[in-house]
Coordinates of C-alpha atoms and ligand atoms in Angstrom, one line a residue:
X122 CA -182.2 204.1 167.8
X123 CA -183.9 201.1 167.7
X124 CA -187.6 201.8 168.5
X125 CA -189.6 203.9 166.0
X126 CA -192.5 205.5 168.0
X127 CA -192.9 209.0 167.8
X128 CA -195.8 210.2 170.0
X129 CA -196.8 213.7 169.4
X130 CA -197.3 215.0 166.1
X131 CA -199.6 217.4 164.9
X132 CA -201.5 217.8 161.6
X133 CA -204.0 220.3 159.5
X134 CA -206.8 220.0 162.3
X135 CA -204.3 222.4 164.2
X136 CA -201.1 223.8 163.8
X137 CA -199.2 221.4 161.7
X138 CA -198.7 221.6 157.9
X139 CA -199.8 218.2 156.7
X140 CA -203.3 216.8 156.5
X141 CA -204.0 214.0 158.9
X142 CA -204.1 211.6 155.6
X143 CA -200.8 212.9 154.4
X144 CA -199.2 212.7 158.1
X145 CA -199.7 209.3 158.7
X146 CA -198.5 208.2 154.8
X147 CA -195.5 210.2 155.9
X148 CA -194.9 208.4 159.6
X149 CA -195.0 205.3 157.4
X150 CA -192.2 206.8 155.3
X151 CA -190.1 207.5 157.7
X152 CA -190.1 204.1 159.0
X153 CA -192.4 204.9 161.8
X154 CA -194.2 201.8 163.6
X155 CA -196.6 203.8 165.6
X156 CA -196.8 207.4 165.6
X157 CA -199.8 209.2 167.7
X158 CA -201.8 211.8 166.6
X159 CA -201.7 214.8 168.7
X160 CA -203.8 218.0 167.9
X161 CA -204.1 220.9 169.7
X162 CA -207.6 220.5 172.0
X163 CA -209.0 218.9 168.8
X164 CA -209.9 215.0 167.9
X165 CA -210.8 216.5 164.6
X166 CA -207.8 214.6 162.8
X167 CA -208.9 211.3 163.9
X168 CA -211.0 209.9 161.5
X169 CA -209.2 210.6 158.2
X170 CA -205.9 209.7 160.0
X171 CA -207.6 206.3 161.0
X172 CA -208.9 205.8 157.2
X173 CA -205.3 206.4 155.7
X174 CA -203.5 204.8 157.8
X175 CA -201.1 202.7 156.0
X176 CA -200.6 198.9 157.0
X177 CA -197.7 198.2 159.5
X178 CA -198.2 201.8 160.7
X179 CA -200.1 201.5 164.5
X180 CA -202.1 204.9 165.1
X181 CA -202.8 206.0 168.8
X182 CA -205.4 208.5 168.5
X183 CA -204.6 211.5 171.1
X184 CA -204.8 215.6 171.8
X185 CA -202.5 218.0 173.2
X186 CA -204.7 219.6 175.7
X187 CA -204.0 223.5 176.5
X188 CA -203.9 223.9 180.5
X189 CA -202.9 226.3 183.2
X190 CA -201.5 225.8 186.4
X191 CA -202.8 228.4 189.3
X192 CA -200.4 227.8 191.5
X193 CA -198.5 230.1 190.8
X194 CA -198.5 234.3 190.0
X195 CA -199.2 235.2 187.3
X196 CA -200.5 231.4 186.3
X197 CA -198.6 229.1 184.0
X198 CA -199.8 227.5 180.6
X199 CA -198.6 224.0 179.6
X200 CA -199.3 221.4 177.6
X201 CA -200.9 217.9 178.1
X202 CA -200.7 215.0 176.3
X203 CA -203.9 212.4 176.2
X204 CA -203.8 209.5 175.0
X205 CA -206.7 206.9 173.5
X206 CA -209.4 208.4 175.5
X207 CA -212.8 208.0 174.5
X208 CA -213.7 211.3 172.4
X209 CA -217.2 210.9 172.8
X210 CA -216.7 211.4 176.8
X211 CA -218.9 214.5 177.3
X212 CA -217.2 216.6 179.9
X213 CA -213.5 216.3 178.0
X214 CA -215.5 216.9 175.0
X215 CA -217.1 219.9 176.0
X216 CA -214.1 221.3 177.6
X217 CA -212.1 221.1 174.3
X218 CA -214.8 222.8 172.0
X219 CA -214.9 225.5 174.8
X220 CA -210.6 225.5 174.1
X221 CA -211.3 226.0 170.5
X222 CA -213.9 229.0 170.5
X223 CA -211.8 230.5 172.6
X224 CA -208.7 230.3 170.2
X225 CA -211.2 231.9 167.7
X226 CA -211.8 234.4 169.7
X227 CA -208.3 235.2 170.5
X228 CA -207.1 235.0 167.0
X229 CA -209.2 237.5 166.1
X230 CA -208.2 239.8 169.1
X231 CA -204.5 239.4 168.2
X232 CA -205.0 240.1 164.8
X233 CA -206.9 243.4 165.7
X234 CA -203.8 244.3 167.7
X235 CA -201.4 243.6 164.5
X236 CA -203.6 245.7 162.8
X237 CA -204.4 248.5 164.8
X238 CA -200.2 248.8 164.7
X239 CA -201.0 249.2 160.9
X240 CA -200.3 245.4 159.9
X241 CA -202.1 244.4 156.6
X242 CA -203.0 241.4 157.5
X243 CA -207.1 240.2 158.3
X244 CA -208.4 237.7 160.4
X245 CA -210.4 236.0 157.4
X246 CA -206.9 235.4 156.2
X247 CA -206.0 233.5 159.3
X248 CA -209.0 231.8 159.8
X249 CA -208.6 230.5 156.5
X250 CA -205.1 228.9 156.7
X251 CA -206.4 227.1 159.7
X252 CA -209.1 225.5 157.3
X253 CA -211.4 224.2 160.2
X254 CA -208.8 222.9 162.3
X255 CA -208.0 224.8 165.7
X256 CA -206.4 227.9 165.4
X257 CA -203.0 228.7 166.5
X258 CA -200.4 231.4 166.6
X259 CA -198.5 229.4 163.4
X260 CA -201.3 230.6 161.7
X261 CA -201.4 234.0 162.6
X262 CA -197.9 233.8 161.5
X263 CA -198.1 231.9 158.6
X264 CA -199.9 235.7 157.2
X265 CA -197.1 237.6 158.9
X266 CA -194.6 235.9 156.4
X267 CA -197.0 236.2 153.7
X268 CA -197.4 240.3 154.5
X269 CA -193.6 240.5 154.3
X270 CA -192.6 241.3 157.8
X271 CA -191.0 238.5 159.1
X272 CA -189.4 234.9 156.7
X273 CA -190.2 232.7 159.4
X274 CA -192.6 230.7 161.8
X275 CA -190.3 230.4 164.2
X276 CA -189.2 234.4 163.4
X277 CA -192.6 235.4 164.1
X278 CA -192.5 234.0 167.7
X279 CA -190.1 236.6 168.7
X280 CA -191.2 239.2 171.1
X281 CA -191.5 242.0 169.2
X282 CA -194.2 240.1 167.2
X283 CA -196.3 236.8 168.8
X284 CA -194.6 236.4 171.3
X285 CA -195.2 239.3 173.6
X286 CA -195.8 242.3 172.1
X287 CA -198.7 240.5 170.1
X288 CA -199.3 238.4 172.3
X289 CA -203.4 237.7 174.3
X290 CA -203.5 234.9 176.8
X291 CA -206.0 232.0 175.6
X292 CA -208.1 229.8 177.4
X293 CA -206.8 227.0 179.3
X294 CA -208.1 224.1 181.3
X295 CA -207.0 223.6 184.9
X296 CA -204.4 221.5 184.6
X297 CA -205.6 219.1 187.7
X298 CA -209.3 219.4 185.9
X299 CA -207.4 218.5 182.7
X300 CA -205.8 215.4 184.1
X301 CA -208.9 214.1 186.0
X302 CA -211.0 214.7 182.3
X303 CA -207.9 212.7 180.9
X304 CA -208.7 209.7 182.7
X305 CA -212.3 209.6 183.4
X306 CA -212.3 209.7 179.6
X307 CA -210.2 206.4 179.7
X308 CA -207.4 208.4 178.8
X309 CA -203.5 208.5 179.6
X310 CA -202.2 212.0 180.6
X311 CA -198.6 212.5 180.0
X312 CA -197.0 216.1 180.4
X313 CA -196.0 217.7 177.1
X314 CA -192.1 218.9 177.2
X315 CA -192.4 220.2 180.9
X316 CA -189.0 221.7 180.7
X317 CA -189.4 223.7 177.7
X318 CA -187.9 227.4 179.0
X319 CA -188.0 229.0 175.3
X320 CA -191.9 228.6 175.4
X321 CA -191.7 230.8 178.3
X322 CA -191.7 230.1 182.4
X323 CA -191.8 226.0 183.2
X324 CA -193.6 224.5 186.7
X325 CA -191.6 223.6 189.5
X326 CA -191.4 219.8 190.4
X327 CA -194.1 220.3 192.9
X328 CA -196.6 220.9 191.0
X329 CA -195.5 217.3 188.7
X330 CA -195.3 215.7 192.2
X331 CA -198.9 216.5 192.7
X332 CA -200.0 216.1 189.4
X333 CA -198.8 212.2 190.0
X334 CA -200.7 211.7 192.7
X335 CA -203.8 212.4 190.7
X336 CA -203.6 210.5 187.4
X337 CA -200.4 211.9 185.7
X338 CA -199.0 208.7 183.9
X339 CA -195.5 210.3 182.0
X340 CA -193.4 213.1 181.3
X341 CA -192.3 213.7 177.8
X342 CA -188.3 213.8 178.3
X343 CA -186.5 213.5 174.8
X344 CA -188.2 216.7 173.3
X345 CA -185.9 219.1 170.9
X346 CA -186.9 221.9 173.5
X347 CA -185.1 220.1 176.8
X348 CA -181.5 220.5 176.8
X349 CA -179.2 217.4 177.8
X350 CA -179.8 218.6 181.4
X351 CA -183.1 218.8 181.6
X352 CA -183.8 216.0 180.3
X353 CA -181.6 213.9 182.8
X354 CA -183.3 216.0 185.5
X355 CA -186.9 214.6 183.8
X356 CA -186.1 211.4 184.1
X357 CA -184.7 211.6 187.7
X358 CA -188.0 213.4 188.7
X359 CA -190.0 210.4 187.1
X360 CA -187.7 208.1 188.0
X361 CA -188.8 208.7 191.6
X362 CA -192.1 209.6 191.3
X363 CA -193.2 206.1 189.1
X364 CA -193.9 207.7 186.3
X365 CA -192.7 206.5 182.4
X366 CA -191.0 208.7 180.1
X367 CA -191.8 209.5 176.3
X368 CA -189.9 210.8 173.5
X369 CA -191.4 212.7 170.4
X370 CA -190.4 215.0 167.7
X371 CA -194.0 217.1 168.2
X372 CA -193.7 217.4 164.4
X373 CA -195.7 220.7 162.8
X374 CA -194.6 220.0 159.2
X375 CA -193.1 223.0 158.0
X376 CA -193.9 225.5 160.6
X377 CA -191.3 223.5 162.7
X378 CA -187.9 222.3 161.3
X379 CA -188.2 218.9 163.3
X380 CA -188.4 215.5 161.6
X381 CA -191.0 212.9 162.3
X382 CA -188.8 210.0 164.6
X383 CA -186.5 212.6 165.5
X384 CA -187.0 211.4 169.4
X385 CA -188.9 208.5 170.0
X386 CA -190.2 206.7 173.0
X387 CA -189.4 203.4 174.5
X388 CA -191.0 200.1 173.6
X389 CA -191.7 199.3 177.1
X390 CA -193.2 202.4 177.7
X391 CA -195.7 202.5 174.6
X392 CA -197.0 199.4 175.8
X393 CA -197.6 200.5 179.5
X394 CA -199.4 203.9 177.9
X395 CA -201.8 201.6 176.0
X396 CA -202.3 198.8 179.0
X397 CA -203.7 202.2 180.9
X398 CA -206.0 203.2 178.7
X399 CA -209.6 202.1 177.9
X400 CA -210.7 204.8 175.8
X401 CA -210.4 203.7 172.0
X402 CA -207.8 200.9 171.1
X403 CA -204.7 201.3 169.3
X404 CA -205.2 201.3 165.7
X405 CA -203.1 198.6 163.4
Ligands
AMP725 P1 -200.8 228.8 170.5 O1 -201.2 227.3 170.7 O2 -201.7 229.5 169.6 O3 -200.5 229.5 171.7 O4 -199.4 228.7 169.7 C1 -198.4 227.9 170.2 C2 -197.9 226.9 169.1 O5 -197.0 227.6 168.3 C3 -197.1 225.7 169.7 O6 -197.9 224.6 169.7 C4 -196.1 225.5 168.7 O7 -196.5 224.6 167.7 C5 -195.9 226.8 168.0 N1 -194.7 227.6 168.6 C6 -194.5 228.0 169.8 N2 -193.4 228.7 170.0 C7 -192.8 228.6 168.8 C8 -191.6 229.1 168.3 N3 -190.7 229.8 169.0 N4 -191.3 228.9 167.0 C9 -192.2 228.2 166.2 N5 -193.3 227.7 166.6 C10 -193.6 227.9 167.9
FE726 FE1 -198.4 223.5 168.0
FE727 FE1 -196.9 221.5 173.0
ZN728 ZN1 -197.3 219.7 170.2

């Protein structure tokens, strides 16, 4: 693989293991040239990333934006990428401290459950090992491994714990809101492993051909949840919808087994996601 562009990671301002110092020293390591930044509904990693960046590494600032889609019943949750919007843009702003409350608030309900079902664990626990950053089910089950009850992250995602039996629904931006916020910030909106089935139910191509009419720029293809096939059937769709595709390993650090570089994206495509955008510049 010849490019080295890995697009969506995640640090310690959400659900990833490594601080956003320490994650870009380690993109730089693993013989990254640009590697994005990608928190969940939080620019919070930004500015320490942007001060450790190491020479010869190129930093796009981004998110991963939590959204729904209405269209169908009950309503589906996916992810959006955004990247090098301005963060100072007040409505996309706003909408992402409301995203981050409401995982607070959320937290703290599924924790109640856990321990209404006599699980020793508290949410002051939690709410520390997400240390200021936005709070996620990794950390919720970051104190289920520590309690005993399960050796894993990816363990405590199973149904009898986070992922149903456990589970409350968080707060999500419209995902047509989402991608207008995207680029009115200056931003470029590209759909975070839309294919993903293990995460639960996926949209239908409809909604991703109307999605492109409003702003969508990309679909993120090479994704270690998207099987051979659906990531062929990814780029078909964008094929014929003109829209680019990305790859990305979506590192977590340890709560994920995935390597930073593990998919990348395409030259060409980094640099048609960065002649969209007129939010902050590429970094490096
Ligand atoms: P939340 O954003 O709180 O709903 O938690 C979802 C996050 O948990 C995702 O961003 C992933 O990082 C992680 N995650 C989701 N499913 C799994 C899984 N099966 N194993 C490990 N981590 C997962
Ligand atoms: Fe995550
Ligand atoms: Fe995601
Ligand atoms: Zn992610």
């Amino acid at each position: 693989m010849s490019s080295r562009i890995d697009l969506h990671c995640h640090s310690t301002a959400s659900d990833g293991t490594l601080a956003p110092a320490d994650l870009v020293r380690a993109g730089a390591e693993a013989g990254l040239e640009v590697m994005a930044i990608t928190d969940h509904d939080t620019t919070g990693g930004w500015a320490d990333a942007a001060a450790a960046r190491p020479d010869g590494l190129r930093l796009v600032r981004g998110a991963e934006l939590s959204c729904r889609w209405h269209g169908a019943e009950p309503s589906i949750s996916l992810h959006l990428l955004a990247y090098l919007f301005d963060p100072a843009e007040p409505a996309l702003a706003e909408s992402m401290r409301r995203l981050r409350v409401d995982r607070e608030q959320r937290g703290e309900k599924i924790v109640e459950k856990l321990r209404a079902d006599g699980v020793p664990i508290t949410w002051t626990e939690v709410y520390g090992y997400a240390a200021g950053g936005s709070v996620g089910r990794p950390h919720i089950a970051q104190a289920l491994i520590r309690a005993g009850l399960v050796t894993s992250v990816t363990e405590a995602f199973a149904s009898r714990w986070l992922g149903a039996r456990y589970f409350v629904p968080k707060a999500d931006l419209d995902v047509f809101d989402a991608v207008a916020a995207v680029r009115a910030a200056g931003g470029v909106p590209v759909f975070a492993h839309p294919r993903a089935t293990k995460r639960g139910r996926v949209v239908p191509d409809e909604l991703i051909v109307a999605l492109a009419d409003v702003g969508l720029f990309g679909l993120e293809a090479d994704h270690e949840d998207h099987s051979p096939a659906e990531r062929e059937e990814i780029r078909a769709l964008a094929d014929r919808l003109g829209l680019v595709v990305t790859g990305s390993s979506d590192f977590h650090g340890t709560h994920k087994t995935v390597q930073l570089g593990a998919f990348v994206t395409a030259p060409e495509v980094y640099d048609k996601i960065v002649a969209a955008a007129t939010g902050v510049p590429v970094l490096g």
